[in-house]
Structures are given as structure tokens and as C-alpha cells.
Short mmCIF file of C-alpha atoms in Angstrom, two decimals:
data_model
loop_
_atom_site.label_atom_id
_atom_site.label_comp_id
_atom_site.label_asym_id
_atom_site.label_seq_id
_atom_site.Cartn_x
_atom_site.Cartn_y
_atom_site.Cartn_z
CA MET A 1 147.26 114.40 62.48
CA LEU A 2 145.97 116.56 65.33
CA SER A 3 145.54 120.27 64.82
CA LYS A 4 147.02 122.91 67.16
CA ARG A 5 143.60 123.70 68.62
CA THR A 6 142.96 120.03 69.34
CA ILE A 7 146.29 119.64 71.14
CA ILE A 8 145.69 122.84 73.14
CA GLY A 9 142.17 121.63 74.06
CA ILE A 10 143.50 118.23 75.18
CA ILE A 11 146.18 119.87 77.34
CA ILE A 12 143.74 122.34 78.94
CA GLY A 13 141.05 119.67 79.43
CA SER A 14 143.56 117.27 80.98
CA ALA A 15 144.77 119.99 83.37
CA ILE A 16 141.19 120.73 84.44
CA ILE A 17 140.49 117.01 84.95
CA ALA A 18 143.70 116.70 87.04
CA ILE A 19 142.71 119.69 89.21
CA GLY A 20 139.21 118.25 89.73
CA GLY A 21 140.62 114.78 90.53
CA PHE A 22 143.12 116.17 93.05
CA SER A 23 140.36 118.20 94.71
CA LEU A 24 138.07 115.16 94.80
CA ILE A 25 140.75 113.08 96.53
CA SER A 26 141.53 115.84 99.03
CA HIS A 27 137.85 116.12 100.04
CA ILE A 28 137.56 112.43 100.97
CA GLY A 29 137.53 111.73 104.70
CA THR A 30 137.78 114.28 107.49
CA ILE A 31 139.00 117.87 107.41
CA THR A 32 141.11 119.41 110.19
CA ILE A 33 140.33 123.05 110.96
CA ASN A 34 142.70 125.17 113.05
CA GLU A 35 140.39 127.70 114.65
CA ASN A 36 141.58 131.13 115.81
CA TYR A 37 138.63 133.46 116.31
CA VAL A 38 137.97 136.61 118.33
CA VAL A 39 134.49 137.49 119.62
CA ALA A 40 133.80 141.18 120.33
CA VAL A 41 132.20 142.39 123.56
CA GLY A 42 128.51 141.47 123.63
CA ASP A 43 128.65 139.33 120.48
CA SER A 44 128.07 135.60 120.19
CA THR A 45 129.24 132.87 117.85
CA PHE A 46 127.90 129.46 116.87
CA TYR A 47 129.75 126.33 115.80
CA THR A 48 128.25 123.26 114.20
CA ILE A 49 130.81 120.49 113.84
CA PRO A 50 129.62 117.43 111.91
CA ALA A 51 132.05 114.59 112.60
CA PRO A 52 132.23 110.80 112.45
CA ASN A 53 132.40 108.47 115.42
CA HIS A 54 135.61 108.55 117.58
CA THR A 55 136.74 111.97 116.28
CA PRO A 56 138.70 113.96 118.90
CA GLN A 57 138.03 117.69 119.26
CA HIS A 58 139.97 120.40 121.14
CA MET A 59 138.96 123.99 121.92
CA GLU A 60 140.34 126.69 124.24
CA ILE A 61 138.30 129.74 125.22
CA SER A 62 139.86 132.67 127.07
CA GLY A 63 138.24 135.90 128.13
CA ASP A 64 136.84 137.98 130.97
CA ALA A 65 133.39 136.33 131.10
CA PHE A 66 131.30 134.24 128.73
CA ASP A 67 128.35 131.89 128.55
CA LEU A 68 128.71 128.50 126.88
CA LYS A 69 126.37 125.81 125.65
CA LEU A 70 127.82 122.64 124.10
CA GLU A 71 125.80 119.65 122.87
CA SER A 72 127.75 116.63 121.65
CA PRO A 73 126.06 113.66 119.91
CA SER A 74 124.88 110.65 121.89
CA THR A 75 126.11 110.66 125.51
CA GLY A 76 129.18 112.81 124.77
CA LEU A 77 130.22 116.05 126.45
CA GLN A 78 127.28 118.27 127.42
CA ILE A 79 127.69 121.78 128.90
CA PRO A 80 125.62 122.37 130.95
CA PRO A 81 124.88 118.71 131.81
CA LYS A 82 121.58 117.31 130.50
CA ASN A 83 120.18 116.88 134.01
CA SER A 84 120.79 120.58 134.79
CA GLU A 85 118.03 123.17 134.60
CA LYS A 86 120.42 125.79 133.16
CA THR A 87 120.31 126.63 129.47
CA MET A 88 123.91 127.98 129.41
CA GLU A 89 126.93 127.66 131.71
CA SER A 90 128.68 130.90 132.80
CA PHE A 91 132.45 131.22 133.10
CA LYS A 92 134.39 134.16 134.58
CA ASN A 93 138.04 135.25 134.85
CA ARG A 94 139.39 132.95 132.16
CA ILE A 95 141.97 135.39 130.70
CA ASP A 96 145.08 133.87 132.31
CA GLU A 97 143.78 130.30 132.49
CA PRO A 98 141.59 129.49 129.46
CA LEU A 99 138.75 127.01 129.53
CA ILE A 100 140.05 123.88 127.78
CA LEU A 101 137.49 121.58 126.17
CA ASP A 102 138.62 118.16 124.94
CA TRP A 103 135.97 115.71 123.82
CA VAL A 104 135.44 112.80 121.45
CA HIS A 105 132.40 112.20 119.29
CA LEU A 106 130.81 109.03 120.65
CA ALA A 107 128.54 108.72 117.61
CA ASP A 108 128.25 110.13 114.11
CA GLY A 109 126.58 113.51 114.36
CA GLU A 110 126.96 117.21 115.06
CA THR A 111 128.37 119.01 118.04
CA LYS A 112 126.60 122.34 118.50
CA ILE A 113 128.36 125.10 120.41
CA LYS A 114 127.03 128.55 121.33
CA ILE A 115 129.40 131.06 122.94
CA GLN A 116 128.20 134.49 124.18
CA ASN A 117 130.76 137.09 125.28
CA THR A 118 129.40 138.67 128.48
CA GLY A 119 132.65 140.27 129.66
CA ASP A 120 134.35 143.64 129.21
CA SER A 121 137.08 142.38 126.86
CA GLU A 122 137.35 140.37 123.66
CA LEU A 123 136.98 136.62 123.80
CA THR A 124 139.59 134.43 122.08
CA ILE A 125 138.66 130.99 120.75
CA THR A 126 141.39 128.65 119.51
CA GLY A 127 141.32 124.97 118.79
CA VAL A 128 141.71 122.05 116.47
CA LEU A 129 138.39 120.81 115.14
CA ILE A 130 138.05 117.72 112.97
CA ARG A 131 134.92 117.57 110.85
CA SER A 132 133.38 115.50 108.08
CA SER A 133 133.73 116.68 104.53
CA ASP A 134 130.70 118.45 103.10
CA PRO A 135 128.99 116.30 100.42
CA ILE A 136 128.46 119.33 98.16
CA TRP A 137 132.21 119.37 97.42
CA PHE A 138 131.84 115.99 95.69
CA THR A 139 129.36 117.59 93.29
CA TYR A 140 131.60 120.60 92.63
CA ASP A 141 134.62 118.38 91.96
CA LEU A 142 132.59 116.15 89.65
CA MET A 143 131.40 119.23 87.70
CA VAL A 144 135.01 120.37 87.22
CA ILE A 145 136.01 116.93 85.91
CA ILE A 146 133.02 116.89 83.54
CA SER A 147 134.00 120.36 82.27
CA GLY A 148 137.46 119.05 81.41
CA VAL A 149 135.94 116.11 79.52
CA ILE A 150 133.66 118.48 77.58
CA ILE A 151 136.62 120.71 76.63
CA ILE A 152 138.51 117.67 75.35
CA GLY A 153 135.41 116.55 73.43
CA PHE A 154 134.96 119.93 71.73
CA SER A 155 138.64 120.13 70.87
CA MET A 156 138.49 116.67 69.26
CA GLY A 157 135.88 118.09 66.91
CA PHE A 158 138.62 120.23 65.36
CA THR A 159 140.46 117.07 64.30
CA LEU A 160 137.49 115.62 62.41
CA ARG A 161 136.55 118.78 60.55
CA LYS A 162 137.05 122.48 60.96
CA PRO A 163 133.75 124.08 62.07
CA LYS A 164 132.51 127.19 60.26
CA GLY A 165 133.70 130.41 61.85
CA PHE A 166 137.03 129.03 63.11
#
């Protein structure tokens, strides 16, 4: 016969294992990020988007004036173009008509984006970015599952014999 503490430990451990398993399954594949960010006057922001091959990306930037540098893996979208001597491309008067960037990753790798607000108003960045899952999440999810197994293991010890102090 199982004791109350053993049953409680099995229930709690099973719940923790289920949470870790669900999280592990949800972190497989790509992650879609809906970006909505505001850059203050004079500030800059950086994006690094690791994504697999054939992953579509979409970004809209609206503001008074800004500088942009975008490097996509392989021969993908490059702003400014690779054969240009510029280090950044300047855009002006994009409040009413935002700059729309649509590109596809032509190879596994990272797109690197640097945006510097050079205007007199805030800069608004919106978009849908699809990225690869970070491998560290696999480790975190595995640790949660192992914790659930350990809780079940300790609670099973209450069935065999009652430890001193309990």
C-alpha cells in the first residue's frame, strides 16, 4: 500500500515531468516572434536572427531618419550591398511610408541587423521574425524532467520505509 506522501510525491513529480515534456516539445523547431519595438532619438538597436534555410522574415521600420545595416547569410539580402563602399544605408522621411524589408534565409545562419535612429522622432520597428530555437532550452527542459523523476524517486522511498525525522 502506498502512503499519502508517496502518492503526493508521484502526483507532483508527474506534473513536473508533464510540464517539462510540454516545454520540450514546444521548443522543437522554429519560433515566431512578433516584434513591436520603439527606438528613442539617438539610440540604436541590434538584432541577431539565427534561422534555418528557406525561413521568411518580415520587418517594417518607420521614422523620421535612420541608418540601417543588414547582413543576411550566404547571398541573401544585404543592406548596403556588398559591393558598396558604405558601412550603413541612410533612410529619411519614412514616417508615412515605412521601409518594408522582406527576405528569406538562403542558408542556415544568422541575419545581423543594426538600426541607428538619426531623426528627431522615435523610430518604430514592427515585424514577424522566425528564428531557430536556442539549444540551451533543451537543457533546461531536460533538467525539469529530471527533477520530476527525482521527486518521484524520493517519494517512493516513503513506501519502502519511513525515514527518520518524518
